[in-house]
Amino acid sequence: MSSSDRRTFLAVLSGLALAGCGFRPAYGPGGVAEGLRGRIAVDPPDTRNAFALVERLEERLGRAEAPLYRLSYRLSTIREGLGISEAQETTRYTLRGELPFQLVDLSTGTTVQSGTIKAFSAYSATGSTVATLAAERDAERRLMVMLADQLVTRLVATAGDRAR
């Protein structure tokens, strides 16, 4: 069996296995998260980091056109020195982010899900002042993407519970 035939065979076999187990794309027709896209109104951002967070959430969930839920959050970040040189200069920083959230059903006003998402990122401070500032902003942006992605994953994973 040639390499190309083997790949085709394995692709078909894996497709059959997924079809047999009841696999459905989360956002696809009949998927558990089908009703989430464009249905969650996210609280407006008030900082640069919150703006990056909301931007990523709306990228993943869509901007709310006819919201069924409201997502409120309280974003906090802490910067800590991680690496110290022999001259007692900090050469590496870590950014820890914490995102307590609450998903509220707009029709009833009840909280349908809440929790806290945590993540961290790091950056080097060994370059020039401009390079260090650019590295810090990049680390902040990466941290916001991680927090948003983890939050969306949690919302999608529990979407079936809300549909019942």
XYZ file of N, CA, C and O in Angstrom:
656
model
N 0.860 -1.174 0.000
C 0.000 0.000 0.000
C 0.899 1.227 0.000
O 1.788 1.356 0.827
N 0.654 2.137 -0.907
C 1.500 3.332 -0.974
C 1.184 4.287 0.168
O 0.145 4.188 0.810
N 2.097 5.217 0.398
C 1.934 6.184 1.487
C 0.679 7.024 1.318
O -0.035 7.295 2.279
N 0.382 7.423 0.085
C -0.801 8.239 -0.185
C -2.080 7.463 0.108
O -3.018 7.977 0.697
N -2.111 6.175 -0.305
C -3.286 5.337 -0.049
C -3.479 5.121 1.448
O -4.598 5.114 1.949
N -2.384 4.942 2.164
C -2.454 4.711 3.604
C -3.034 5.939 4.313
O -3.870 5.805 5.207
N -2.612 7.127 3.896
C -3.144 8.356 4.514
C -4.631 8.498 4.235
O -5.399 8.869 5.111
N -5.036 8.237 3.020
C -6.457 8.329 2.671
C -7.264 7.335 3.492
O -8.320 7.670 4.035
N -6.768 6.112 3.598
C -7.450 5.087 4.369
C -7.587 5.506 5.833
O -8.655 5.376 6.432
N -6.502 6.026 6.424
C -6.542 6.459 7.828
C -7.480 7.645 8.030
O -8.172 7.731 9.051
N -7.518 8.561 7.062
C -8.422 9.709 7.169
C -9.876 9.257 7.141
O -10.705 9.719 7.932
N -10.198 8.347 6.242
C -11.574 7.822 6.161
C -11.917 7.056 7.427
O -13.004 7.211 7.990
N -10.980 6.245 7.910
C -11.208 5.459 9.117
C -11.443 6.356 10.337
O -12.359 6.117 11.113
N -10.647 7.410 10.470
C -10.841 8.315 11.612
C -12.148 9.080 11.484
O -12.822 9.347 12.476
N -12.526 9.433 10.267
C -13.815 10.100 10.061
C -14.977 9.208 10.451
O -15.943 9.643 11.073
N -14.891 7.931 10.123
C -15.940 6.984 10.503
C -15.994 6.803 12.016
O -17.071 6.694 12.597
N -14.829 6.765 12.646
C -14.795 6.610 14.102
C -15.458 7.797 14.791
O -16.220 7.627 15.741
N -15.173 9.007 14.303
C -15.795 10.192 14.902
C -17.292 10.218 14.648
O -18.078 10.591 15.515
N -17.704 9.830 13.462
C -19.133 9.808 13.144
C -19.852 8.778 14.003
O -20.979 9.001 14.449
N -19.190 7.673 14.267
C -19.802 6.614 15.055
C -19.959 6.965 16.519
O -20.830 6.436 17.203
N -19.133 7.869 17.031
C -19.209 8.195 18.451
C -20.144 9.367 18.722
O -20.280 9.805 19.856
N -20.782 9.906 17.692
C -21.712 11.013 17.889
C -21.035 12.367 17.916
O -21.606 13.337 18.397
N -19.818 12.468 17.402
C -19.093 13.739 17.371
C -19.829 14.752 16.513
O -20.303 14.446 15.432
N -19.967 15.968 17.033
C -20.537 17.094 16.295
C -19.716 18.321 16.599
O -19.364 18.549 17.753
N -19.433 19.152 15.596
C -18.729 20.401 15.887
C -19.564 21.247 16.862
O -20.786 21.332 16.732
N -18.895 21.856 17.828
C -19.602 22.611 18.864
C -20.468 23.719 18.288
O -21.592 23.945 18.743
N -19.979 24.436 17.268
C -20.727 25.548 16.694
C -21.562 25.129 15.487
O -22.273 25.936 14.917
N -21.457 23.888 15.071
C -22.166 23.418 13.887
C -23.649 23.220 14.157
O -24.125 23.328 15.289
N -24.406 22.898 13.113
C -25.841 22.644 13.277
C -26.080 21.526 14.292
O -25.509 20.447 14.181
N -26.850 21.819 15.292
C -27.137 20.853 16.336
C -26.050 20.734 17.386
O -26.181 19.967 18.327
N -24.958 21.489 17.246
C -23.878 21.450 18.231
C -24.286 22.160 19.509
O -25.157 23.033 19.514
N -23.655 21.795 20.617
C -24.036 22.351 21.917
C -23.832 23.856 22.023
O -24.539 24.526 22.767
N -22.879 24.405 21.283
C -22.589 25.837 21.381
C -23.167 26.628 20.211
O -22.864 27.809 20.055
N -24.010 26.001 19.423
C -24.589 26.675 18.254
C -25.292 27.974 18.653
O -25.195 28.984 17.972
N -25.962 27.979 19.781
C -26.711 29.147 20.224
C -25.877 30.215 20.915
O -26.423 31.237 21.334
N -24.575 30.015 21.051
C -23.735 31.007 21.725
C -23.233 32.096 20.790
O -23.050 33.232 21.204
N -22.971 31.759 19.543
C -22.372 32.713 18.605
C -23.280 33.922 18.430
O -24.413 33.806 18.007
N -22.779 35.100 18.788
C -23.531 36.339 18.664
C -24.610 36.514 19.714
O -25.471 37.376 19.587
N -24.575 35.699 20.770
C -25.626 35.743 21.801
C -25.135 36.178 23.175
O -25.908 36.254 24.111
N -23.844 36.480 23.284
C -23.287 36.891 24.583
C -22.795 38.325 24.482
O -21.865 38.619 23.733
N -23.411 39.209 25.237
C -22.980 40.612 25.304
C -21.908 40.715 26.385
O -22.150 40.397 27.546
N -20.715 41.120 25.985
C -19.591 41.235 26.912
C -19.541 42.669 27.435
O -19.698 43.618 26.672
N -19.325 42.809 28.750
C -19.194 44.152 29.329
C -18.114 44.931 28.578
O -17.091 44.358 28.197
N -18.309 46.231 28.390
C -17.331 47.025 27.642
C -16.000 47.136 28.392
O -15.971 47.168 29.619
N -14.901 47.220 27.644
C -13.578 47.312 28.276
C -13.311 48.713 28.811
O -13.862 49.698 28.318
N -12.441 48.789 29.835
C -12.075 50.089 30.391
C -10.563 50.285 30.478
O -10.097 51.310 30.943
N -9.799 49.295 30.028
C -8.339 49.400 30.002
C -7.828 48.799 28.688
O -8.578 48.128 27.974
N -6.551 49.018 28.401
C -5.960 48.443 27.192
C -6.034 46.912 27.238
O -6.370 46.263 26.252
N -5.715 46.323 28.396
C -5.782 44.871 28.521
C -7.210 44.354 28.375
O -7.441 43.337 27.723
N -8.160 45.038 28.993
C -9.561 44.616 28.866
C -10.030 44.732 27.420
O -10.801 43.898 26.934
N -9.542 45.743 26.706
C -9.887 45.887 25.292
C -9.388 44.676 24.497
O -10.119 44.109 23.674
N -8.148 44.250 24.749
C -7.600 43.078 24.059
C -8.379 41.817 24.424
O -8.631 40.962 23.568
N -8.790 41.707 25.673
C -9.581 40.567 26.127
C -10.928 40.522 25.404
O -11.314 39.494 24.837
N -11.646 41.634 25.410
C -12.968 41.700 24.772
C -12.847 41.486 23.266
O -13.674 40.808 22.659
N -11.793 42.037 22.679
C -11.575 41.842 21.244
C -11.460 40.355 20.919
O -12.079 39.858 19.971
N -10.705 39.616 21.724
C -10.543 38.178 21.493
C -11.840 37.424 21.770
O -12.193 36.494 21.037
N -12.561 37.809 22.814
C -13.844 37.153 23.102
C -14.821 37.335 21.944
O -15.491 36.387 21.530
N -14.890 38.554 21.411
C -15.808 38.807 20.304
C -15.334 38.127 19.026
O -16.153 37.744 18.188
N -14.036 37.972 18.882
C -13.488 37.239 17.738
C -13.929 35.773 17.790
O -14.300 35.195 16.777
N -13.928 35.194 18.985
C -14.277 33.787 19.150
C -15.780 33.553 19.245
O -16.279 32.550 18.743
N -16.512 34.468 19.916
C -17.939 34.269 20.138
C -18.828 35.089 19.214
O -20.034 34.882 19.180
N -18.249 36.033 18.506
C -19.034 36.938 17.676
C -19.560 38.098 18.507
O -19.756 37.976 19.719
N -19.764 39.219 17.852
C -20.323 40.374 18.547
C -21.818 40.131 18.757
O -22.504 39.654 17.870
N -22.312 40.461 19.926
C -23.707 40.182 20.271
C -24.657 41.020 19.423
O -24.602 42.237 19.450
N -25.491 40.334 18.661
C -26.500 41.003 17.845
C -27.860 40.941 18.531
O -28.590 41.915 18.563
N -28.189 39.785 19.041
C -29.435 39.591 19.789
C -29.061 38.811 21.054
O -29.266 37.602 21.132
N -28.473 39.503 22.044
C -27.910 38.786 23.193
C -28.961 38.076 24.049
O -30.036 38.602 24.302
N -28.587 36.874 24.463
C -29.367 36.110 25.433
C -28.701 36.154 26.805
O -29.348 35.959 27.816
N -27.384 36.403 26.790
C -26.587 36.402 28.011
C -25.733 37.657 28.087
O -25.404 38.257 27.081
N -25.357 38.011 29.318
C -24.406 39.098 29.544
C -23.221 38.508 30.298
O -23.385 37.811 31.295
N -22.026 38.795 29.798
C -20.803 38.313 30.427
C -20.120 39.483 31.116
O -19.706 40.436 30.471
N -20.051 39.410 32.432
C -19.321 40.433 33.174
C -18.038 39.800 33.712
O -17.974 38.591 33.929
N -17.033 40.620 33.902
C -15.726 40.120 34.317
C -15.017 41.190 35.129
O -15.375 42.366 35.106
N -13.993 40.760 35.861
C -13.138 41.666 36.616
C -11.706 41.200 36.374
O -11.257 40.213 36.942
N -11.008 41.897 35.525
C -9.671 41.501 35.100
C -8.616 42.093 36.025
O -8.662 43.274 36.355
N -7.673 41.260 36.429
C -6.539 41.784 37.201
C -5.261 41.097 36.729
O -5.270 39.924 36.360
N -4.174 41.876 36.715
C -2.868 41.338 36.345
C -1.843 41.766 37.381
O -1.944 42.843 37.965
N -0.869 40.906 37.586
C 0.212 41.187 38.523
C 1.529 40.914 37.798
O 1.697 39.860 37.183
N 2.445 41.853 37.874
C 3.769 41.705 37.266
C 4.769 41.425 38.380
O 4.830 42.144 39.372
N 5.559 40.352 38.195
C 6.556 39.976 39.194
C 7.901 39.744 38.529
O 7.962 39.168 37.437
N 8.961 40.162 39.194
C 10.301 39.880 38.705
C 10.584 38.397 38.825
O 10.258 37.773 39.835
N 11.187 37.843 37.793
C 11.409 36.401 37.769
C 12.904 36.066 37.750
O 13.355 35.200 38.464
N 13.664 36.772 36.930
C 15.096 36.522 36.829
C 15.872 37.742 37.272
O 15.550 38.863 36.907
N 16.912 37.511 38.071
C 17.720 38.620 38.567
C 19.179 38.339 38.237
O 19.681 37.236 38.475
N 19.840 39.337 37.676
C 21.249 39.182 37.294
C 22.155 39.350 38.515
O 21.702 39.709 39.606
N 23.451 39.114 38.315
C 24.417 39.298 39.397
C 24.451 40.745 39.869
O 24.780 41.022 41.018
N 24.109 41.688 38.971
C 24.088 43.109 39.319
C 22.751 43.511 39.957
O 22.458 44.683 40.111
N 21.957 42.524 40.335
C 20.658 42.734 40.977
C 19.659 43.479 40.087
O 18.818 44.224 40.571
N 19.755 43.257 38.779
C 18.804 43.829 37.828
C 17.837 42.727 37.397
O 18.256 41.605 37.131
N 16.565 43.066 37.340
C 15.561 42.095 36.906
C 15.667 41.925 35.398
O 15.613 42.895 34.651
N 15.840 40.688 34.970
C 16.021 40.407 33.543
C 14.814 39.718 32.919
O 14.727 39.600 31.704
N 13.897 39.257 33.729
C 12.716 38.564 33.220
C 11.552 38.815 34.172
O 11.719 38.827 35.378
N 10.386 39.040 33.580
C 9.181 39.278 34.362
C 8.119 38.254 33.990
O 8.079 37.763 32.867
N 7.279 37.958 34.928
C 6.117 37.126 34.660
C 4.864 37.961 34.915
O 4.841 38.785 35.835
N 3.867 37.775 34.081
C 2.571 38.436 34.245
C 1.546 37.369 34.589
O 1.374 36.412 33.835
N 0.914 37.519 35.724
C -0.153 36.598 36.106
C -1.480 37.312 35.920
O -1.643 38.448 36.352
N -2.407 36.631 35.283
C -3.721 37.201 35.067
C -4.794 36.386 35.744
O -4.712 35.155 35.802
N -5.776 37.085 36.263
C -6.915 36.434 36.899
C -8.180 37.079 36.359
O -8.274 38.299 36.280
N -9.149 36.241 35.970
C -10.363 36.718 35.334
C -11.596 36.079 35.964
O -12.110 35.077 35.474
N -12.083 36.648 37.076
C -13.373 36.182 37.593
C -14.469 36.627 36.618
O -14.440 37.750 36.124
N -15.423 35.737 36.319
C -16.477 36.070 35.360
C -17.832 35.584 35.859
O -17.919 34.737 36.750
N -18.858 36.133 35.235
C -20.231 35.759 35.559
C -21.054 35.854 34.281
O -21.047 36.886 33.610
N -21.742 34.782 33.924
C -22.618 34.749 32.762
C -24.046 34.793 33.267
O -24.475 33.919 34.021
N -24.782 35.842 32.851
C -26.140 36.068 33.354
C -27.136 35.907 32.215
O -26.945 36.456 31.131
N -28.200 35.168 32.475
C -29.300 35.023 31.521
C -30.097 36.322 31.549
O -30.624 36.716 32.592
N -30.169 37.012 30.414
C -30.831 38.317 30.372
C -32.340 38.223 30.573
O -32.950 39.161 31.076
N -32.953 37.109 30.223
C -34.411 36.994 30.358
C -34.835 36.790 31.808
O -35.902 37.244 32.216
N -33.994 36.126 32.609
C -34.372 35.853 33.991
C -33.530 36.617 35.009
O -33.920 36.723 36.168
N -32.366 37.102 34.588
C -31.471 37.800 35.507
C -30.689 36.864 36.408
O -30.007 37.317 37.317
N -30.766 35.576 36.157
C -30.045 34.622 36.998
C -28.657 34.335 36.441
O -28.443 34.347 35.231
N -27.748 34.051 37.347
C -26.392 33.670 36.953
C -26.421 32.208 36.528
O -26.804 31.344 37.314
N -26.026 31.952 35.284
C -26.035 30.583 34.787
C -24.660 29.940 34.877
O -24.544 28.721 34.843
N -23.621 30.762 34.983
C -22.275 30.227 35.151
C -21.379 31.309 35.713
O -21.515 32.481 35.374
N -20.457 30.896 36.569
C -19.462 31.832 37.088
C -18.210 31.043 37.424
O -18.242 29.823 37.546
N -17.125 31.743 37.562
C -15.867 31.088 37.888
C -14.712 32.045 37.741
O -14.905 33.249 37.541
N -13.522 31.513 37.797
C -12.308 32.309 37.658
C -11.348 31.592 36.727
O -11.110 30.398 36.874
N -10.821 32.337 35.779
C -9.834 31.831 34.836
C -8.491 32.423 35.231
O -8.409 33.609 35.558
N -7.437 31.614 35.193
C -6.090 32.096 35.527
C -5.116 31.655 34.438
O -5.241 30.561 33.890
N -4.153 32.512 34.158
C -3.099 32.192 33.192
C -1.897 33.075 33.495
O -1.984 34.012 34.293
N -0.780 32.768 32.855
C 0.411 33.599 33.028
C 1.185 33.679 31.727
O 1.059 32.834 30.844
N 1.994 34.704 31.630
C 2.864 34.936 30.489
C 4.151 35.543 31.042
O 4.189 35.972 32.188
N 5.186 35.586 30.226
C 6.452 36.149 30.694
C 7.135 36.894 29.555
O 6.798 36.701 28.387
N 8.085 37.742 29.918
C 8.859 38.474 28.915
C 10.235 38.814 29.464
O 10.452 38.840 30.668
N 11.148 39.067 28.531
C 12.522 39.393 28.876
C 12.699 40.906 28.956
O 12.110 41.655 28.184
N 13.527 41.343 29.887
C 13.805 42.770 30.056
C 15.284 43.049 29.865
O 15.847 43.929 30.499
N 15.913 42.312 28.968
C 17.358 42.478 28.779
C 17.718 43.415 27.650
O 18.877 43.763 27.486
N 16.751 43.853 26.860
C 17.039 44.745 25.737
C 16.951 46.202 26.145
O 17.008 46.565 27.323
N 16.784 47.041 25.146
C 16.641 48.477 25.392
C 15.297 48.746 26.069
O 14.448 47.871 26.186
N 15.097 49.972 26.494
C 13.841 50.360 27.134
C 12.672 50.144 26.182
O 11.620 49.628 26.581
N 12.852 50.506 24.925
C 11.791 50.345 23.928
C 11.506 48.862 23.701
O 10.352 48.443 23.633
N 12.553 48.042 23.608
C 12.375 46.600 23.396
C 11.680 45.961 24.590
O 10.815 45.093 24.430
N 12.035 46.382 25.790
C 11.405 45.844 26.993
C 9.927 46.219 27.041
O 9.080 45.389 27.369
N 9.612 47.460 26.705
C 8.215 47.901 26.683
C 7.422 47.118 25.636
O 6.300 46.678 25.898
N 8.019 46.905 24.465
C 7.344 46.133 23.415
C 7.129 44.686 23.867
O 6.059 44.106 23.637
N 8.118 44.115 24.534
C 7.994 42.742 25.035
C 6.916 42.651 26.104
O 6.143 41.690 26.145
N 6.831 43.666 26.976
C 5.810 43.674 28.025
C 4.411 43.752 27.413
O 3.514 43.012 27.813
N 4.234 44.631 26.443
C 2.910 44.749 25.798
C 2.534 43.478 25.058
O 1.387 43.069 25.049
N 3.519 42.844 24.421
C 3.256 41.582 23.732
C 2.843 40.509 24.734
O 1.911 39.738 24.482
N 3.511 40.456 25.873
C 3.162 39.476 26.911
C 1.763 39.739 27.457
O 1.003 38.798 27.719
N 1.412 41.009 27.624
C 0.059 41.347 28.077
C -0.981 40.874 27.073
O -2.002 40.297 27.450
N -0.722 41.117 25.796
C -1.658 40.706 24.747
C -1.794 39.186 24.701
O -2.900 38.661 24.594
N -0.681 38.477 24.797
C -0.734 37.007 24.828
C -1.530 36.516 26.024
O -2.311 35.568 25.920
N -1.351 37.170 27.163
C -2.074 36.796 28.367
C -3.574 36.988 28.175
O -4.373 36.131 28.560
N -3.981 38.088 27.546
C -5.408 38.334 27.312
C -5.999 37.283 26.363
O -7.119 36.817 26.569
N -5.226 36.892 25.367
C -5.684 35.854 24.433
C -5.859 34.526 25.177
O -6.862 33.828 24.996
N -4.899 34.191 26.034
C -5.003 32.940 26.804
C -6.216 32.944 27.721
O -6.959 31.960 27.787
N -6.424 34.058 28.428
C -7.577 34.143 29.330
C -8.882 34.037 28.548
O -9.801 33.301 28.954
N -8.980 34.755 27.434
C -10.205 34.718 26.621
C -10.444 33.322 26.058
O -11.572 32.818 26.096
N -9.406 32.689 25.550
C -9.565 31.353 24.975
C -9.991 30.335 26.026
O -10.836 29.475 25.764
N -9.418 30.422 27.219
C -9.827 29.513 28.292
C -11.278 29.755 28.691
O -12.018 28.802 28.955
N -11.689 31.019 28.728
C -13.070 31.335 29.071
C -14.029 30.793 28.020
O -15.048 30.177 28.344
N -13.716 30.990 26.752
C -14.574 30.475 25.677
C -14.645 28.956 25.749
O -15.728 28.376 25.600
N -13.521 28.310 25.997
C -13.518 26.854 26.122
C -14.446 26.403 27.233
O -15.219 25.457 27.073
N -14.404 27.088 28.356
C -15.281 26.728 29.476
C -16.744 26.967 29.120
O -17.607 26.158 29.436
N -17.041 28.082 28.454
C -18.430 28.368 28.065
C -18.954 27.336 27.074
O -20.095 26.879 27.185
N -18.114 26.958 26.114
C -18.523 25.961 25.118
C -18.689 24.593 25.775
O -19.645 23.875 25.494
N -17.777 24.241 26.670
C -17.827 22.932 27.322
C -19.078 22.762 28.166
O -19.571 21.648 28.334
N -19.613 23.849 28.683
C -20.799 23.762 29.554
C -22.071 24.252 28.856
O -23.102 24.344 29.487
N -21.978 24.539 27.563
C -23.147 25.049 26.838
C -24.282 24.030 26.822
O -25.448 24.401 26.888
N -23.961 22.752 26.750
C -24.985 21.723 26.747
C -25.781 21.702 28.040
O -26.968 21.377 28.047
N -25.148 22.049 29.151
C -25.857 22.088 30.442
C -26.929 23.172 30.455
O -27.987 22.999 31.043
N -26.647 24.301 29.788
C -27.618 25.397 29.754
C -28.770 25.104 28.784
O -29.852 25.618 28.930
N -28.507 24.268 27.782
C -29.532 23.974 26.776
C -30.580 23.011 27.300
O -31.668 22.933 26.749
N -30.290 22.297 28.355
C -31.236 21.294 28.878
C -32.331 21.913 29.666
O -32.343 22.890 30.240
